[in-house]
Coordinates of C-alpha atoms in Angstrom, one line a residue:
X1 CA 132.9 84.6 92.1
X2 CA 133.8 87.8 89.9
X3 CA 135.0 90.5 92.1
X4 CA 133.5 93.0 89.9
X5 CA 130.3 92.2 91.3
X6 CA 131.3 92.3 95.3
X7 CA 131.4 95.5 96.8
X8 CA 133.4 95.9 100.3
X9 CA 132.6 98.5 102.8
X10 CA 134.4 99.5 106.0
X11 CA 131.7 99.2 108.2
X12 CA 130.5 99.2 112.2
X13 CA 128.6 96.9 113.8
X14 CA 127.2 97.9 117.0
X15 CA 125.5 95.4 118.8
X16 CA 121.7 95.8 119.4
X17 CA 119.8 92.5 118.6
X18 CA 120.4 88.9 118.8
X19 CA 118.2 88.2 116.2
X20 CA 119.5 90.7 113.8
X21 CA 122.7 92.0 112.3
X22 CA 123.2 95.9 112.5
X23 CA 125.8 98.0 110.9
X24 CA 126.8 101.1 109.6
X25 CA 128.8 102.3 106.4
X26 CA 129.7 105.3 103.9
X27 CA 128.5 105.3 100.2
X28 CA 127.8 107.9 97.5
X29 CA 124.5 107.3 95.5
X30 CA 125.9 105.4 92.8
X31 CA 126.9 102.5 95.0
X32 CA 123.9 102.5 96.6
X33 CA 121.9 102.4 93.5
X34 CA 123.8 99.2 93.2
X35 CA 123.3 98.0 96.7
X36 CA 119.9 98.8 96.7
X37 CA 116.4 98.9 95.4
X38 CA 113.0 100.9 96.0
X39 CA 109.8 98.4 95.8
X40 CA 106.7 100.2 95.6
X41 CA 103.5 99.3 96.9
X42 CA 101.1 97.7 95.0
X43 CA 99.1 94.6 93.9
X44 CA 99.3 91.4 91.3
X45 CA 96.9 90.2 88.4
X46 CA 95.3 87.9 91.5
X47 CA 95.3 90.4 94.1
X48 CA 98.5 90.1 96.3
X49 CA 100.2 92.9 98.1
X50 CA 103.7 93.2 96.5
X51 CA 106.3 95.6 98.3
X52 CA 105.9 98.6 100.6
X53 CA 106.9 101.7 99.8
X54 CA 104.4 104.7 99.2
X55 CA 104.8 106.7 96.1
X56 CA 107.5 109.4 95.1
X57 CA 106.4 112.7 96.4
X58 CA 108.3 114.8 93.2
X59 CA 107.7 118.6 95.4
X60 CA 109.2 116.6 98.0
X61 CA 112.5 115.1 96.2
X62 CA 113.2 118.4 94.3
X63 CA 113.0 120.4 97.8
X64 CA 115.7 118.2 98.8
X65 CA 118.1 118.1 95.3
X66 CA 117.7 121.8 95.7
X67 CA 119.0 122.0 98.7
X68 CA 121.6 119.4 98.5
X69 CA 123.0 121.6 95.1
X70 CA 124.2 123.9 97.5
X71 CA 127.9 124.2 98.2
X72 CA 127.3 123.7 102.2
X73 CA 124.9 121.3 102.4
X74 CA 124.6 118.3 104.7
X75 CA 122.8 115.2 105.3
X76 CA 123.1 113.6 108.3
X77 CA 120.2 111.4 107.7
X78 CA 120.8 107.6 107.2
X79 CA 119.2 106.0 104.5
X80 CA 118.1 102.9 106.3
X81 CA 118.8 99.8 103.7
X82 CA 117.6 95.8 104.7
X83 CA 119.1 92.7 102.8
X84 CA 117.8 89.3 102.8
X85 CA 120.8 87.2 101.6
X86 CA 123.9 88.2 99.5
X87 CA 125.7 90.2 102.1
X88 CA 127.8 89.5 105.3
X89 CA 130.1 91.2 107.6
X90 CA 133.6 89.8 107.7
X91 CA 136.0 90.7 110.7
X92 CA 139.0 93.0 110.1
X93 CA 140.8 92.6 113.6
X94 CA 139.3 90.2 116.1
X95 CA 135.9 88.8 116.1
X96 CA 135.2 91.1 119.1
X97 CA 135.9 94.1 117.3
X98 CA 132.7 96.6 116.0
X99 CA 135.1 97.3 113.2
X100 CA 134.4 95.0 109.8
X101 CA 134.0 95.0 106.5
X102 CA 130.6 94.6 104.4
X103 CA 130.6 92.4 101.5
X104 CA 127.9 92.9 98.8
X105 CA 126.9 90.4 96.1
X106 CA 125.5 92.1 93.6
X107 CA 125.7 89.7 90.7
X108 CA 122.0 89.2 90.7
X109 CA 121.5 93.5 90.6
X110 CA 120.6 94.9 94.2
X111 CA 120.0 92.6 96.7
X112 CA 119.2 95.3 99.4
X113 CA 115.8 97.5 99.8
X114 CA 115.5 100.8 100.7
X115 CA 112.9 100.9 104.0
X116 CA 113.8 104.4 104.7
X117 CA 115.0 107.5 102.7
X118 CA 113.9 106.8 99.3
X119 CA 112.7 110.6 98.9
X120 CA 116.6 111.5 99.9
X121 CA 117.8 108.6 98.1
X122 CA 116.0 109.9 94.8
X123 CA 117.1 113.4 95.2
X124 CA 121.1 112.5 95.6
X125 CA 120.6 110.4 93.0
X126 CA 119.5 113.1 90.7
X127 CA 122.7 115.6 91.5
X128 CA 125.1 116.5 88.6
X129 CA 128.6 117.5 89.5
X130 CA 128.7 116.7 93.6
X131 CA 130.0 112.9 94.5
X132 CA 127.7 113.7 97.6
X133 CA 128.5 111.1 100.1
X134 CA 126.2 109.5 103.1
X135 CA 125.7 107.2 106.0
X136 CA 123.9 103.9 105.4
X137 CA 122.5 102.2 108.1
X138 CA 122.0 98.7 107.2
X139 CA 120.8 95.3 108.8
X140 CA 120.6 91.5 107.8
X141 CA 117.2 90.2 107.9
X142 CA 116.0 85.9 107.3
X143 CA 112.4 86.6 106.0
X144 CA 110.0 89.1 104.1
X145 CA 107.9 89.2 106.6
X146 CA 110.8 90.2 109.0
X147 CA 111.9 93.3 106.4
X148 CA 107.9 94.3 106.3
X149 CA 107.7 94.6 110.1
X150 CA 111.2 96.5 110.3
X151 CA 110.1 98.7 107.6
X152 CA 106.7 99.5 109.8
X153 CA 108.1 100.4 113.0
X154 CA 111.0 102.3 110.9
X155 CA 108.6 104.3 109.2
X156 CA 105.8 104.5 112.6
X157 CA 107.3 107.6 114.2
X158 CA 107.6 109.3 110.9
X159 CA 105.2 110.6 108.5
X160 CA 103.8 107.9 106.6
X161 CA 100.4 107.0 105.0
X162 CA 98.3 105.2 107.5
X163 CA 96.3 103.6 104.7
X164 CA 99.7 101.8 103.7
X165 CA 100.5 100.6 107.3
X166 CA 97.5 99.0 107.6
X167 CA 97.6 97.5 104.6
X168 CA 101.1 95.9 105.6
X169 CA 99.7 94.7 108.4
X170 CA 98.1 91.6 107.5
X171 CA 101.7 90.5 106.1
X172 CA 103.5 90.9 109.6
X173 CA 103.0 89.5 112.7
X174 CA 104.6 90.0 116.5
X175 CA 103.5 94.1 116.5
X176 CA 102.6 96.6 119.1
X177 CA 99.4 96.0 120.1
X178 CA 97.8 99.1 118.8
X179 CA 98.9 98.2 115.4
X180 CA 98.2 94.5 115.7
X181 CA 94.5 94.8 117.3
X182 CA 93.7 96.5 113.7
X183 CA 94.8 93.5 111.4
X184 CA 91.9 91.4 111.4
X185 CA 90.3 94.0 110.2
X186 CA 92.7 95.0 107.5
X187 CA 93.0 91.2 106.6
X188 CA 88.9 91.2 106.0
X189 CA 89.2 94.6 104.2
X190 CA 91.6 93.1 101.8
X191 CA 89.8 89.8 101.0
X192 CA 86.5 92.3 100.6
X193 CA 88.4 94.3 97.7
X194 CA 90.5 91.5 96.2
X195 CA 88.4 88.4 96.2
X196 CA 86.5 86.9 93.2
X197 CA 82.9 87.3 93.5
X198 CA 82.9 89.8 96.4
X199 CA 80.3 92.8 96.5
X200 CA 82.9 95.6 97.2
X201 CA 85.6 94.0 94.8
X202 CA 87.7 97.0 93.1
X203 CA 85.7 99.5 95.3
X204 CA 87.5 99.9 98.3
X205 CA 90.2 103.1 98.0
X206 CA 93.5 101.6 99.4
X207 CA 97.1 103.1 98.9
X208 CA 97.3 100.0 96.0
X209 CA 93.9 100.8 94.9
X210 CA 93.3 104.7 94.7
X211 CA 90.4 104.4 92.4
X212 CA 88.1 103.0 94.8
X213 CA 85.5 105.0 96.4
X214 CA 84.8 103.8 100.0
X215 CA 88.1 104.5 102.3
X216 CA 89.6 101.6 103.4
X217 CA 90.1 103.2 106.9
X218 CA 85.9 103.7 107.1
X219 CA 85.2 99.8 106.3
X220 CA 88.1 98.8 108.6
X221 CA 86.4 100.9 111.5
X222 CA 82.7 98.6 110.6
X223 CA 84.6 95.3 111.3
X224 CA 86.3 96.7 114.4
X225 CA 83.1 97.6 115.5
X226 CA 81.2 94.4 114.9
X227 CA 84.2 92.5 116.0
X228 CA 84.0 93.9 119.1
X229 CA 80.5 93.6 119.8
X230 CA 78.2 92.8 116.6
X231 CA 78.4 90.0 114.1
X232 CA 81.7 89.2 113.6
X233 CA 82.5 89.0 117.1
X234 CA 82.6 85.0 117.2
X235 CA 85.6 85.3 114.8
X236 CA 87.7 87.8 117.0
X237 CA 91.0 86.8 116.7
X238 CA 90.6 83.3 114.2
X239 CA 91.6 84.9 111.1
X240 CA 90.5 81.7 109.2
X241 CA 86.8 81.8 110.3
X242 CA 86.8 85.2 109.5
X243 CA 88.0 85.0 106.2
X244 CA 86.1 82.2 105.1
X245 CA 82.6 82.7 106.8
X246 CA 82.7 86.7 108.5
X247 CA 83.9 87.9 104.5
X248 CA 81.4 86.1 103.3
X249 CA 78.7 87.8 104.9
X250 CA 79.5 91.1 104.7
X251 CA 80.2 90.9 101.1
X252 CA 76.2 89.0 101.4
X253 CA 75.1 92.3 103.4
X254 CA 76.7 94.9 100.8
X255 CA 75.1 93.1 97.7
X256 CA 72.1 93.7 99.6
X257 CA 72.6 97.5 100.2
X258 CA 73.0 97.8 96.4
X259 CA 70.4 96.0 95.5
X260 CA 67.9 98.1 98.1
X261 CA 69.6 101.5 97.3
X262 CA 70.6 100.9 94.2
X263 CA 69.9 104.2 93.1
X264 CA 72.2 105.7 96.0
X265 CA 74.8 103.2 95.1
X266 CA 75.3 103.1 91.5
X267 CA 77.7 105.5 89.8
X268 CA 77.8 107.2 93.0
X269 CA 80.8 108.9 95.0
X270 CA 81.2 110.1 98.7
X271 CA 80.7 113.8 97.3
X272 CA 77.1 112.8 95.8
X273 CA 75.8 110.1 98.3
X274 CA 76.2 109.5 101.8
X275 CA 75.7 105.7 101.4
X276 CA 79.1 105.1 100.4
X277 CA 80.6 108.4 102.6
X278 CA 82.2 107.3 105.8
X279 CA 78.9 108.3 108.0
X280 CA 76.8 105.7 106.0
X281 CA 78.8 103.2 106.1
X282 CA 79.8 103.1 109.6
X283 CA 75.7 103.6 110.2
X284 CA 75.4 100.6 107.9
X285 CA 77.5 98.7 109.7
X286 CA 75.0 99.1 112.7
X287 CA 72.4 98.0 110.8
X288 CA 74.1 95.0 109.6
X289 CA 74.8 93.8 113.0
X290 CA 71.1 94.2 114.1
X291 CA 70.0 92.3 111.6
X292 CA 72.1 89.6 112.1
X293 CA 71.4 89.4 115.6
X294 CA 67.6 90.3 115.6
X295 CA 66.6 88.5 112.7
X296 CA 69.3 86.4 112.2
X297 CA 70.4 87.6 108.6
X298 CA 73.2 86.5 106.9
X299 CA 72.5 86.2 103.4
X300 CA 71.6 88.4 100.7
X301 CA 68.1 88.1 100.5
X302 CA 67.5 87.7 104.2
X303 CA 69.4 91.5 104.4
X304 CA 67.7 92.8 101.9
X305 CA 64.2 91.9 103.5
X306 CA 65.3 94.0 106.5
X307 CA 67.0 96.9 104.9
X308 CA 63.8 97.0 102.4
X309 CA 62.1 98.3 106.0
X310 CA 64.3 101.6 105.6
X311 CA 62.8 102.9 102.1
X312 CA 61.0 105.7 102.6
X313 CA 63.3 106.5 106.0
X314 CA 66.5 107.1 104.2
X315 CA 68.0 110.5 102.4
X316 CA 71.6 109.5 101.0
X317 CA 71.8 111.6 98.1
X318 CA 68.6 113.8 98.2
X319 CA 66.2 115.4 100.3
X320 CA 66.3 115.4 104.3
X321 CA 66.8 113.4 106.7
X322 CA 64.3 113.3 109.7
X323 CA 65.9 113.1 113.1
X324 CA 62.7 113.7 114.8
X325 CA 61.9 117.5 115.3
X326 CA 65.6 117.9 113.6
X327 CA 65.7 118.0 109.7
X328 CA 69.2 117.7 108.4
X329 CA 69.8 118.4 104.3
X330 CA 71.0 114.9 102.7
X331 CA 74.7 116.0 102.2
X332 CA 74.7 117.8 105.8
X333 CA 76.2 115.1 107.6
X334 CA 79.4 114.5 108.1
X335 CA 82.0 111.9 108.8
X336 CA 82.4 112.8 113.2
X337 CA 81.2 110.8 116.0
X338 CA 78.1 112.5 116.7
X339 CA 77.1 112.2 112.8
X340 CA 77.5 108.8 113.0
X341 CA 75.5 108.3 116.4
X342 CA 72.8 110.5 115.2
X343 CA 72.4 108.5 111.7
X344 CA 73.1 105.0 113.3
X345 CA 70.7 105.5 116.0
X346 CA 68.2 106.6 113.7
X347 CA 68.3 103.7 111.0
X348 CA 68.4 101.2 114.1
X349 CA 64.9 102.2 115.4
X350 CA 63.4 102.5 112.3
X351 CA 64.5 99.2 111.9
X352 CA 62.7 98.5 115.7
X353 CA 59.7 100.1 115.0
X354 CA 58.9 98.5 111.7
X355 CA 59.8 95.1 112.9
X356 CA 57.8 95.4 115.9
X357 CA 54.6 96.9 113.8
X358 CA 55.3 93.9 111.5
X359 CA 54.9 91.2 114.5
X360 CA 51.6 92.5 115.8
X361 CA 50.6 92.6 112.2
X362 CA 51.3 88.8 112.1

């Protein structure tokens, strides 16, 4: 092997985990620009989640390079850096010592990823004239799936993008429950946007998708819901059932909704219709799982028989809604639990009402 292309480090190695290796070392940012990479979020031609890091915040990075310019700044930060493969830690005294050395291949570029301090790392990276030096925490990691997880609960008592955790989640197994009791319903909410022939395909706004309109977050809290208690609930916790046959019929109901609103739906945005703003769709979501149990809808046509019972009822993006005595304007309600309860209770007994008046009519 060409030593030009191994990099040593005197390193420590406390001891923390059995399953993983744990060490830290000293580099400027030119060796660990050749340690380590940054992979950014975002999706393949067929739909695949590829890396994890959000986007460069530039206000961010210069705040920090302006700072660091100065002639007593410090950083005592780590920048937090996972390898899978191509490094090791060799012994410098005795097996039992914490003191080693780290050995870095990097005759196939970096072979280390960057799951925390990328805004620092870009900012040192960017100083003229300082050979600005920090601490690299660093740990040895088997699979991908191991470096995702490490990178969430890294990055879960800092600030970071919730819309990008739960993307991730799907990816990682072996969480904290109040991360892993939302994965289904990521999982769903990523076969919804990315799948072939699916209603809401290229519409749902994700951190890899930031041109859709409906937030990710909104359509994840309508499968929690049904999940729980609605339609979906036979496939709580069977990921396979629920991507095969609970996708399926939600992308049946949301056809549906287009077809029946289609004049609320089309070329519309939260702003200018509140059939795709969070309140309608968490109301829809209701509906959906009436119909399913009531009248036993699951497919397209069978949804849109019972949503057709809501014409007339409706005001998503003109006009006002009739809560009874209580008129709100179209665009007056918003996106907060008593919204939601108002709207979903009302849709729900029109529903009632109509299919009881269409029984005795029978």
């Amino acid at each position: 092997m060409n030593n030009q292309h191994l990099l040593r480090f005197d390193a420590l190695a406390p001891v923390q985990s059995e399953k993983l290796t744990v060490f830290t070392f000293i580099a400027n940012a030119a060796e660990v620009a050749r340690i380590a990479r940054i992979e950014r979020a975002g999706r393949d031609d067929a739909g695949a989640l590829q890396g994890f890091q959000r986007p460069q915040i530039a206000g961010h990075i210069r705040e920090i390079r302006d700072y660091l310019e100065k002639p007593n700044s410090i950083l005592p930060n780590a920048i937090v850096v996972a390898f899978m493969g191509q490094a090791w830690l060799e012994p410098v005294t005795n097996p039992e010592s914490r003191l080693c050395q780290l050995v870095i291949d990097t005759s196939k570029g970096p072979p280390g990823w960057i799951v925390d301090g990328q805004q620092r790392f870009t900012a040192l990276s960017e100083l003229r004239g300082r050979d600005f030096e920090v601490l690299v925490s660093g740990f040895l990691c088997e699979t991908e799936e191991e470096l995702q997880k490490q990178f969430i609960l890294v990055n879960n008592t800092r600030p970071l993008p919730k819309a990008l955790v739960y993307e991730l989640l799907p990816k990682v197994g072996d969480l904290p429950h109040r991360m892993s009791s939302r994965s289904q319903a990521a999982l769903a909410t990523e076969a919804l946007n990315y799948r072939k022939g699916s209603s809401l395909r290229g519409l749902i706004k994700q951190q890899t998708n930031p041109k859709g309109v409906i937030r990710d977050t909104v359509l994840q809290r309508v499968i929690m819901n049904s999940l729980s208690d609605g339609a979906l609930r036979l496939y709580a916790g069977e990921d396979k059932l629920l991507l095969d046959q609970g996708v399926t019929m939600m992308s049946e109901f949301y056809h549906a909704v287009q077809h029946v609103f289609a004049d609320d739906w089309s070329g519309k945005t939260p702003k200018t219709s509140r059939l795709i703003h969070g309140t309608g769709i968490i109301a829809l979501g209701y509906v959906m799982d009436f119909l399913n149990s009531v009248t036993g809808a699951s497919t397209r046509d069978e949804f849109a028989s019972g949503l057709r019972l809501l014409q007339g009822k409706t005001a998503w993006s003109e006009g006002e809604w009739e809560f009874g005595a209580e008129r709100r304007r179209w665009n007056g309600l918003q996106n907060v639990p008593s919204d939601v309860r108002q709207l979903s209770l009302h849709l729900v007994q029109v529903l009632k009402r109509r299919l009881a008046e269409s029984a005795r009519a029978a």
